[in-house]
Amino acid sequence: MPGIRHDWTLDEVRALFALPFPDLLFQAQVTHRAHFAADRVQVSRLISIKTGACPEDCAYCPQSAHHDTGLEKQRLLEVEAVVEAARQARATGASRFCMGAAWRGPAAHDFPTVLAMIEGVKGVGMETCASLGLLSAEQARQLKEAGLDYYNHNIDTSPEHYETIVKTRGFEDRLETLDHVREAGLSVCCGGIVGMGEKALDRARMLLTLANMPKHPESVPINLLIPIPGTPLAEAERPDPFDFVRTIATARILMPASLVRLSAGRQGMSDELQALCFLAGANSVFCGEKLLTAPNAAPERDESLFGRLGLSPM
Ligand code: SAM
Ligand code: DTB
Ligand code: SF4
C-alpha cells in the first residue's frame, strides 16, 4: 500500500514525538484522513471468559496470582453465556467481540470450549477477537479454523522496559506467538500500555517495534495504565496527558491504515482529552461499563460524547 512503511528508524520516531503539538496533530490528521473517514469510530466489546488466578506476574495486571488485588476469580464461562453476551453487545452497536482469558496460554482441556465460543460468537454475526496469552502454531491454526478473525497479544512496552514489567516470560515469547498468529492467517491486534514508569524513549521503541513488523497489526490498542491497588504499579506516576495524545498521534502516523484504539483508561479521562485522542487519529474504542475486570467509560457518557463530537460507529 502506498505510504505504508516498515523501515522506520528510532530517530524518525523520536523526531515525531518531539514535534510541536500542533504540528504532530496536523500530520496525524492528514495521515488519518488519507485512510479513514475522520468521523467514524470502530467499537469493540470485551468479555473476560476466565478471570483471575493467572500464573504470570505482569506488574500492571489485577488478574495475576502474584498480586493481592482482592479480585473475584471466575472459572472458564459456559459457551452459551458468552454467545448471549455477544448478542447483547451487537445490539448495543459493537462490531467486534473480544474474549480475554487470564492464562499464560490456553490449556488443552479448555481449548475445545474456547473454539466453541468462537464458532458461537461468529454465528451471531460479529467480528471475533480472542486474547488468551501465548499460543502454539497449531493452536493459532485451530482458532482460525473455528472462525477467529483477530488475535490480541500486546507487546505492552519497549523490549528494554519489558523485563522490569514481566518476569515470567520474555519479550521474545510474545513475538513468537505473534508470528504463529500471522502464519495462521489471523489478523493481529497488538499494542501496549502508557504510564508504567517508562521513558519517552521506551514509548518510541514500543511503537517502532510495532511499525517495523513485516505487516502492521490491523488493530493497535494504546492503553493508559489503570493503576490497580495491590499491583506493583498501583502508585505509578500518571503520565502527562499530552504525552498520551502524542503516543496516539505517532502510532497513527507510523501505521496509517491500522485501527488505533483508545483502549483502557478512558474512564479516568476528561471528554476533552478523549476528543484530543480522536483528533490525534484514534478511531476505535471499547464500549460497555466494564473492560475485562476494570470499569470502562459509561455507555450513556459515550453516547453523549459521540453525539457532541459528531462521531458514529464504523
Ligand atoms: N492473558 C492474556 C495476555 O496477557 O495476553 C490476555 C489478557 S491481558 C489482561 C490483555 C492486556 O490487557 C494486556 O496485555 C495489557 O495490555 C492489558 N491490561 C491489563 N491490565 C491493564 C491495566 N491495569 N491497565 C491497562 N491495560 C491493562
Ligand atoms: C487491550 O489492549 N486492552 C484490553 C484488551 N486488549 C484485552 C484489556 C484492558 C484490560 C484493562 C484492565 C482490566 O479490565 O482488567
Ligand atoms: Fe495474566 Fe494476561 Fe494479566 Fe499477564 S496480563 S497477569 S498474562 S491475564
CSV table of C-alpha atoms and ligand atoms in Angstrom, one decimal:
chain,number,residue,atom,x,y,z
A,1,MET,CA,0.0,0.0,0.0
A,2,PRO,CA,1.5,3.4,-0.9
A,3,GLY,CA,2.7,5.4,2.1
A,4,ILE,CA,2.9,2.3,4.3
A,5,ARG,CA,6.5,1.9,5.6
A,6,HIS,CA,8.2,-0.8,7.6
A,7,ASP,CA,11.6,0.7,7.8
A,8,TRP,CA,11.2,3.5,10.4
A,9,THR,CA,14.3,4.5,12.3
A,10,LEU,CA,14.3,5.3,16.0
A,11,ASP,CA,15.5,8.8,15.2
A,12,GLU,CA,12.5,9.4,12.9
A,13,VAL,CA,10.1,8.1,15.6
A,14,ARG,CA,11.7,10.3,18.3
A,15,ALA,CA,11.5,13.3,15.9
A,16,LEU,CA,7.8,12.7,15.5
A,17,PHE,CA,7.3,12.6,19.3
A,18,ALA,CA,9.3,15.8,19.6
A,19,LEU,CA,7.3,17.9,17.1
A,20,PRO,CA,5.4,20.9,18.4
A,21,PHE,CA,2.0,19.5,19.5
A,22,PRO,CA,0.1,21.3,16.7
A,23,ASP,CA,2.4,20.0,14.0
A,24,LEU,CA,2.2,16.5,15.3
A,25,LEU,CA,-1.6,16.6,15.4
A,26,PHE,CA,-1.7,18.1,11.9
A,27,GLN,CA,0.4,15.4,10.5
A,28,ALA,CA,-1.6,12.7,12.3
A,29,GLN,CA,-4.8,14.3,10.9
A,30,VAL,CA,-3.5,14.3,7.3
A,31,THR,CA,-2.5,10.7,7.6
A,32,HIS,CA,-5.8,9.7,9.3
A,33,ARG,CA,-7.9,11.4,6.6
A,34,ALA,CA,-5.9,9.7,3.8
A,35,HIS,CA,-7.1,6.3,5.0
A,36,PHE,CA,-10.3,6.7,7.1
A,37,ALA,CA,-13.4,8.9,7.5
A,38,ALA,CA,-12.4,11.1,10.4
A,39,ASP,CA,-15.9,10.8,12.0
A,40,ARG,CA,-16.1,7.0,12.2
A,41,VAL,CA,-15.0,5.0,15.2
A,42,GLN,CA,-14.9,1.2,15.4
A,43,VAL,CA,-16.5,-0.2,18.6
A,44,SER,CA,-15.4,-3.4,20.3
A,45,ARG,CA,-16.8,-5.1,23.4
A,46,LEU,CA,-14.7,-7.1,25.8
A,47,ILE,CA,-15.7,-10.0,27.9
A,48,SER,CA,-13.5,-11.9,30.5
A,49,ILE,CA,-14.1,-15.6,29.8
A,50,LYS,CA,-11.8,-16.7,32.6
A,51,THR,CA,-10.9,-14.3,35.4
A,52,GLY,CA,-8.0,-14.1,37.9
A,53,ALA,CA,-5.5,-16.6,39.3
A,54,CYS,CA,-3.2,-16.1,36.3
A,55,PRO,CA,0.3,-17.7,36.8
A,56,GLU,CA,2.0,-14.7,35.1
A,57,ASP,CA,3.4,-11.8,37.1
A,58,CYS,CA,2.6,-8.8,34.8
A,59,ALA,CA,3.1,-5.8,37.1
A,60,TYR,CA,0.1,-3.9,35.7
A,61,CYS,CA,-2.4,-6.7,35.9
A,62,PRO,CA,-5.2,-7.1,38.5
A,63,GLN,CA,-5.6,-10.8,37.4
A,64,SER,CA,-2.1,-12.0,38.3
A,65,ALA,CA,-2.0,-14.6,41.2
A,66,HIS,CA,1.3,-12.8,42.2
A,67,HIS,CA,-0.6,-9.7,43.4
A,68,ASP,CA,-3.3,-9.4,46.1
A,69,THR,CA,-5.9,-7.2,44.4
A,70,GLY,CA,-9.0,-8.8,46.0
A,71,LEU,CA,-10.3,-9.7,42.6
A,72,GLU,CA,-13.1,-12.3,42.4
A,73,LYS,CA,-11.9,-15.3,40.4
A,74,GLN,CA,-14.1,-16.9,37.8
A,75,ARG,CA,-13.5,-20.3,36.0
A,76,LEU,CA,-14.0,-20.5,32.3
A,77,LEU,CA,-17.5,-19.4,31.4
A,78,GLU,CA,-20.1,-21.6,29.6
A,79,VAL,CA,-20.3,-21.2,25.9
A,80,GLU,CA,-23.9,-20.1,25.8
A,81,ALA,CA,-23.3,-17.3,28.4
A,82,VAL,CA,-20.6,-15.9,26.1
A,83,VAL,CA,-22.7,-16.1,23.0
A,84,GLU,CA,-25.6,-14.4,24.7
A,85,ALA,CA,-23.2,-11.6,25.8
A,86,ALA,CA,-22.1,-11.2,22.2
A,87,ARG,CA,-25.8,-10.9,21.1
A,88,GLN,CA,-26.3,-8.1,23.6
A,89,ALA,CA,-23.0,-6.4,22.6
A,90,ARG,CA,-24.1,-6.5,18.9
A,91,ALA,CA,-27.5,-4.9,19.9
A,92,THR,CA,-25.7,-2.0,21.6
A,93,GLY,CA,-23.7,-1.2,18.4
A,94,ALA,CA,-20.4,-3.2,18.9
A,95,SER,CA,-19.0,-4.7,15.7
A,96,ARG,CA,-16.2,-6.8,17.4
A,97,PHE,CA,-16.4,-9.1,20.4
A,98,CYS,CA,-13.2,-9.7,22.2
A,99,MET,CA,-12.8,-12.7,24.6
A,100,GLY,CA,-10.0,-12.3,27.1
A,101,ALA,CA,-8.7,-15.0,29.5
A,102,ALA,CA,-6.3,-14.8,32.5
A,103,TRP,CA,-4.0,-17.5,31.2
A,104,ARG,CA,-0.3,-17.8,30.3
A,105,GLY,CA,-1.8,-19.6,27.4
A,106,PRO,CA,-4.8,-21.9,26.8
A,107,ALA,CA,-4.6,-25.4,28.3
A,108,ALA,CA,-5.5,-28.4,26.2
A,109,HIS,CA,-8.6,-29.2,28.3
A,110,ASP,CA,-10.1,-25.7,27.9
A,111,PHE,CA,-9.3,-25.3,24.2
A,112,PRO,CA,-12.4,-27.1,22.7
A,113,THR,CA,-14.7,-24.8,24.8
A,114,VAL,CA,-12.9,-21.7,23.5
A,115,LEU,CA,-13.2,-22.9,19.9
A,116,ALA,CA,-17.0,-23.5,20.5
A,117,MET,CA,-17.3,-19.9,21.9
A,118,ILE,CA,-15.6,-18.5,18.8
A,119,GLU,CA,-17.9,-20.5,16.5
A,120,GLY,CA,-20.9,-19.3,18.5
A,121,VAL,CA,-19.9,-15.6,18.5
A,122,LYS,CA,-19.2,-15.8,14.8
A,123,GLY,CA,-22.7,-17.2,14.3
A,124,VAL,CA,-24.1,-14.0,16.0
A,125,GLY,CA,-22.6,-12.0,13.1
A,126,MET,CA,-19.8,-10.2,14.9
A,127,GLU,CA,-16.1,-10.0,14.2
A,128,THR,CA,-14.4,-12.3,16.7
A,129,CYS,CA,-11.2,-11.5,18.7
A,130,ALA,CA,-9.5,-13.5,21.4
A,131,SER,CA,-6.8,-12.7,23.9
A,132,LEU,CA,-5.7,-16.0,25.5
A,133,GLY,CA,-1.9,-15.5,26.1
A,134,LEU,CA,0.9,-17.5,24.4
A,135,LEU,CA,-0.2,-19.8,21.6
A,136,SER,CA,1.5,-22.6,19.7
A,137,ALA,CA,1.4,-22.6,15.9
A,138,GLU,CA,-1.2,-25.4,16.0
A,139,GLN,CA,-3.5,-23.5,18.4
A,140,ALA,CA,-3.4,-20.5,16.2
A,141,ARG,CA,-4.4,-22.6,13.2
A,142,GLN,CA,-7.3,-24.1,15.2
A,143,LEU,CA,-8.5,-20.7,16.3
A,144,LYS,CA,-8.5,-19.6,12.6
A,145,GLU,CA,-10.4,-22.7,11.6
A,146,ALA,CA,-13.1,-22.0,14.3
A,147,GLY,CA,-13.8,-18.6,12.7
A,148,LEU,CA,-11.5,-16.3,14.7
A,149,ASP,CA,-10.8,-13.0,12.9
A,150,TYR,CA,-8.4,-11.2,15.3
A,151,TYR,CA,-5.9,-12.3,18.0
A,152,ASN,CA,-4.9,-9.7,20.6
A,153,HIS,CA,-1.4,-10.1,22.0
A,154,ASN,CA,0.2,-6.9,23.2
A,155,ILE,CA,3.9,-6.2,23.4
A,156,ASP,CA,2.9,-3.8,26.2
A,157,THR,CA,6.1,-1.7,26.3
A,158,SER,CA,9.6,-1.4,24.7
A,159,PRO,CA,11.8,-4.6,24.5
A,160,GLU,CA,14.2,-2.9,27.0
A,161,HIS,CA,11.5,-2.0,29.6
A,162,TYR,CA,9.6,-5.3,29.3
A,163,GLU,CA,11.7,-7.2,31.8
A,164,THR,CA,11.0,-4.8,34.6
A,165,ILE,CA,7.3,-5.3,34.0
A,166,VAL,CA,7.0,-9.1,33.4
A,167,LYS,CA,9.5,-11.7,34.7
A,168,THR,CA,7.6,-14.9,34.0
A,169,ARG,CA,8.0,-14.6,30.2
A,170,GLY,CA,10.2,-12.6,27.8
A,171,PHE,CA,9.5,-10.1,25.0
A,172,GLU,CA,10.7,-12.8,22.5
A,173,ASP,CA,7.9,-15.2,23.7
A,174,ARG,CA,5.3,-12.5,22.8
A,175,LEU,CA,6.9,-12.0,19.3
A,176,GLU,CA,6.9,-15.8,18.7
A,177,THR,CA,3.2,-16.0,19.4
A,178,LEU,CA,2.6,-13.0,17.1
A,179,ASP,CA,4.4,-15.0,14.4
A,180,HIS,CA,2.2,-18.0,14.9
A,181,VAL,CA,-0.9,-15.8,14.7
A,182,ARG,CA,0.3,-14.2,11.4
A,183,GLU,CA,1.3,-17.6,9.9
A,184,ALA,CA,-2.2,-18.9,10.7
A,185,GLY,CA,-3.7,-16.1,8.6
A,186,LEU,CA,-5.3,-14.3,11.6
A,187,SER,CA,-5.5,-10.5,11.8
A,188,VAL,CA,-3.3,-9.1,14.6
A,189,CYS,CA,-4.4,-6.8,17.4
A,190,CYS,CA,-1.2,-5.6,19.2
A,191,GLY,CA,-0.3,-2.5,21.2
A,192,GLY,CA,0.8,-1.5,24.6
A,193,ILE,CA,0.4,0.5,27.8
A,194,VAL,CA,1.4,4.1,28.6
A,195,GLY,CA,2.0,5.0,32.2
A,196,MET,CA,4.1,2.1,33.6
A,197,GLY,CA,7.0,4.3,34.5
A,198,GLU,CA,8.5,4.1,31.0
A,199,LYS,CA,10.6,6.8,29.5
A,200,ALA,CA,9.8,8.7,26.3
A,201,LEU,CA,12.4,6.5,24.6
A,202,ASP,CA,10.5,3.4,25.6
A,203,ARG,CA,7.3,4.7,24.0
A,204,ALA,CA,9.2,5.4,20.8
A,205,ARG,CA,10.8,1.9,20.9
A,206,MET,CA,7.5,0.2,21.5
A,207,LEU,CA,5.9,2.0,18.5
A,208,LEU,CA,9.0,1.3,16.4
A,209,THR,CA,8.7,-2.4,17.2
A,210,LEU,CA,5.0,-2.4,16.0
A,211,ALA,CA,5.6,-0.2,12.9
A,212,ASN,CA,8.6,-2.3,11.6
A,213,MET,CA,6.7,-5.6,11.8
A,214,PRO,CA,6.6,-7.1,8.3
A,215,LYS,CA,2.8,-6.4,8.3
A,216,HIS,CA,1.4,-3.7,10.7
A,217,PRO,CA,-1.1,-5.0,13.3
A,218,GLU,CA,-4.6,-4.3,11.9
A,219,SER,CA,-5.5,-3.0,15.4
A,220,VAL,CA,-3.2,-1.1,17.7
A,221,PRO,CA,-4.6,-0.7,21.2
A,222,ILE,CA,-3.0,2.1,23.2
A,223,ASN,CA,-3.9,1.6,26.8
A,224,LEU,CA,-3.5,4.2,29.6
A,225,LEU,CA,-2.5,2.2,32.7
A,226,ILE,CA,-5.4,1.7,35.1
A,227,PRO,CA,-3.5,1.7,38.4
A,228,ILE,CA,-4.9,-1.2,40.4
A,229,PRO,CA,-4.4,-1.2,44.2
A,230,GLY,CA,-2.4,-4.3,45.1
A,231,THR,CA,-0.4,-4.4,41.9
A,232,PRO,CA,3.3,-3.2,41.9
A,233,LEU,CA,2.2,-0.3,39.6
A,234,ALA,CA,-0.6,0.9,41.9
A,235,GLU,CA,1.3,4.1,42.6
A,236,ALA,CA,2.8,4.7,39.2
A,237,GLU,CA,3.1,8.3,38.3
A,238,ARG,CA,0.3,9.3,35.9
A,239,PRO,CA,1.9,10.4,32.6
A,240,ASP,CA,1.3,13.9,31.1
A,241,PRO,CA,-2.0,13.6,29.2
A,242,PHE,CA,-0.4,15.3,26.2
A,243,ASP,CA,2.3,12.6,26.1
A,244,PHE,CA,-0.5,10.1,25.9
A,245,VAL,CA,-2.0,12.0,22.9
A,246,ARG,CA,1.4,12.2,21.3
A,247,THR,CA,1.7,8.4,21.5
A,248,ILE,CA,-1.7,8.0,19.7
A,249,ALA,CA,-0.7,10.6,17.1
A,250,THR,CA,2.7,8.9,16.4
A,251,ALA,CA,1.0,5.5,16.2
A,252,ARG,CA,-1.4,6.9,13.6
A,253,ILE,CA,1.5,8.4,11.5
A,254,LEU,CA,3.6,5.2,11.7
A,255,MET,CA,0.7,2.8,11.0
A,256,PRO,CA,-1.6,4.8,8.7
A,257,ALA,CA,-4.1,2.1,7.7
A,258,SER,CA,-4.4,0.4,11.2
A,259,LEU,CA,-7.2,1.0,13.6
A,260,VAL,CA,-5.7,2.8,16.6
A,261,ARG,CA,-7.7,2.0,19.7
A,262,LEU,CA,-8.1,4.5,22.6
A,263,SER,CA,-8.2,1.5,24.8
A,264,ALA,CA,-8.1,1.0,28.6
A,265,GLY,CA,-8.2,4.2,30.8
A,266,ARG,CA,-11.0,6.2,29.2
A,267,GLN,CA,-13.0,6.2,32.4
A,268,GLY,CA,-10.4,8.4,34.1
A,269,MET,CA,-10.1,10.8,31.1
A,270,SER,CA,-12.0,14.0,30.5
A,271,ASP,CA,-14.2,14.3,27.5
A,272,GLU,CA,-11.7,16.9,26.2
A,273,LEU,CA,-8.8,14.5,26.5
A,274,GLN,CA,-10.7,11.8,24.6
A,275,ALA,CA,-11.6,14.4,21.9
A,276,LEU,CA,-7.9,15.2,21.5
A,277,CYS,CA,-7.1,11.4,21.1
A,278,PHE,CA,-9.7,11.2,18.3
A,279,LEU,CA,-8.1,14.3,16.7
A,280,ALA,CA,-4.8,12.6,17.0
A,281,GLY,CA,-6.1,9.7,14.9
A,282,ALA,CA,-7.6,7.2,17.4
A,283,ASN,CA,-10.5,5.5,15.6
A,284,SER,CA,-11.5,2.6,17.8
A,285,VAL,CA,-12.7,2.2,21.4
A,286,PHE,CA,-14.1,-0.4,23.8
A,287,CYS,CA,-17.7,0.1,24.8
A,288,GLY,CA,-19.6,-1.2,27.8
A,289,GLU,CA,-19.4,-0.5,31.5
A,290,LYS,CA,-16.6,-2.9,32.0
A,291,LEU,CA,-13.3,-3.8,30.3
A,292,LEU,CA,-12.1,-7.2,31.5
A,293,THR,CA,-12.3,-6.5,35.2
A,294,ALA,CA,-11.9,-2.7,35.5
A,295,PRO,CA,-14.6,-0.2,34.9
A,296,ASN,CA,-14.9,1.5,31.5
A,297,ALA,CA,-16.4,4.8,30.4
A,298,ALA,CA,-20.2,4.5,31.0
A,299,PRO,CA,-22.3,3.8,27.9
A,300,GLU,CA,-24.5,6.9,28.4
A,301,ARG,CA,-21.4,9.0,28.7
A,302,ASP,CA,-20.1,7.6,25.4
A,303,GLU,CA,-23.4,8.1,23.7
A,304,SER,CA,-23.3,11.8,24.7
A,305,LEU,CA,-19.6,12.2,23.8
A,306,PHE,CA,-20.1,10.6,20.3
A,307,GLY,CA,-23.1,12.9,19.8
A,308,ARG,CA,-21.4,16.1,20.9
A,309,LEU,CA,-18.3,15.2,18.7
A,310,GLY,CA,-20.4,14.1,15.7
A,311,LEU,CA,-18.8,10.7,15.7
A,312,SER,CA,-20.6,7.5,14.7
A,313,PRO,CA,-19.7,3.8,14.9
A,314,MET,CA,-17.9,2.2,12.0
B,1,SAM,N1,-3.6,-13.1,29.5
B,1,SAM,C1,-3.6,-12.7,28.2
B,1,SAM,C2,-2.3,-11.8,27.8
B,1,SAM,O1,-1.7,-11.4,28.7
B,1,SAM,O2,-2.0,-11.7,26.7
B,1,SAM,C3,-4.8,-11.8,27.8
B,1,SAM,C4,-5.4,-10.9,28.7
B,1,SAM,S1,-4.4,-9.5,29.3
B,1,SAM,C5,-5.4,-8.9,30.6
B,1,SAM,C6,-4.6,-8.3,27.9
B,1,SAM,C7,-4.0,-7.0,28.0
B,1,SAM,O3,-4.7,-6.2,28.9
B,1,SAM,C8,-2.6,-6.9,28.5
B,1,SAM,O4,-1.6,-7.2,27.5
B,1,SAM,C9,-2.5,-5.4,28.8
B,1,SAM,O5,-2.0,-4.7,27.7
B,1,SAM,C10,-3.9,-5.0,29.2
B,1,SAM,N2,-4.0,-4.6,30.6
B,1,SAM,C11,-4.1,-5.5,31.6
B,1,SAM,N3,-4.2,-4.8,32.8
B,1,SAM,C12,-4.2,-3.5,32.5
B,1,SAM,C13,-4.3,-2.3,33.2
B,1,SAM,N4,-4.3,-2.3,34.6
B,1,SAM,N5,-4.3,-1.1,32.6
B,1,SAM,C14,-4.2,-1.1,31.2
B,1,SAM,N6,-4.1,-2.2,30.5
B,1,SAM,C15,-4.1,-3.4,31.1
B,2,DTB,C1,-6.1,-4.4,25.3
B,2,DTB,O1,-5.1,-3.8,24.7
B,2,DTB,N1,-6.8,-3.9,26.3
B,2,DTB,C2,-7.8,-4.8,26.7
B,2,DTB,C3,-7.8,-5.9,25.6
B,2,DTB,N2,-6.6,-5.5,24.9
B,2,DTB,C4,-7.8,-7.3,26.0
B,2,DTB,C5,-7.8,-5.2,28.1
B,2,DTB,C6,-7.7,-4.0,29.1
B,2,DTB,C7,-7.7,-4.5,30.5
B,2,DTB,C8,-7.8,-3.4,31.5
B,2,DTB,C9,-7.8,-4.0,32.9
B,2,DTB,C10,-9.0,-4.9,33.2
B,2,DTB,O2,-10.1,-4.7,32.8
B,2,DTB,O3,-8.7,-5.9,33.9
B,3,SF4,FE1,-2.1,-13.0,33.1
B,3,SF4,FE2,-2.5,-11.6,30.9
B,3,SF4,FE3,-2.8,-10.4,33.3
B,3,SF4,FE4,-0.4,-11.1,32.5
B,3,SF4,S1,-1.8,-9.6,31.5
B,3,SF4,S2,-1.2,-11.5,34.5
B,3,SF4,S3,-0.8,-12.9,31.3
B,3,SF4,S4,-4.0,-12.0,32.5
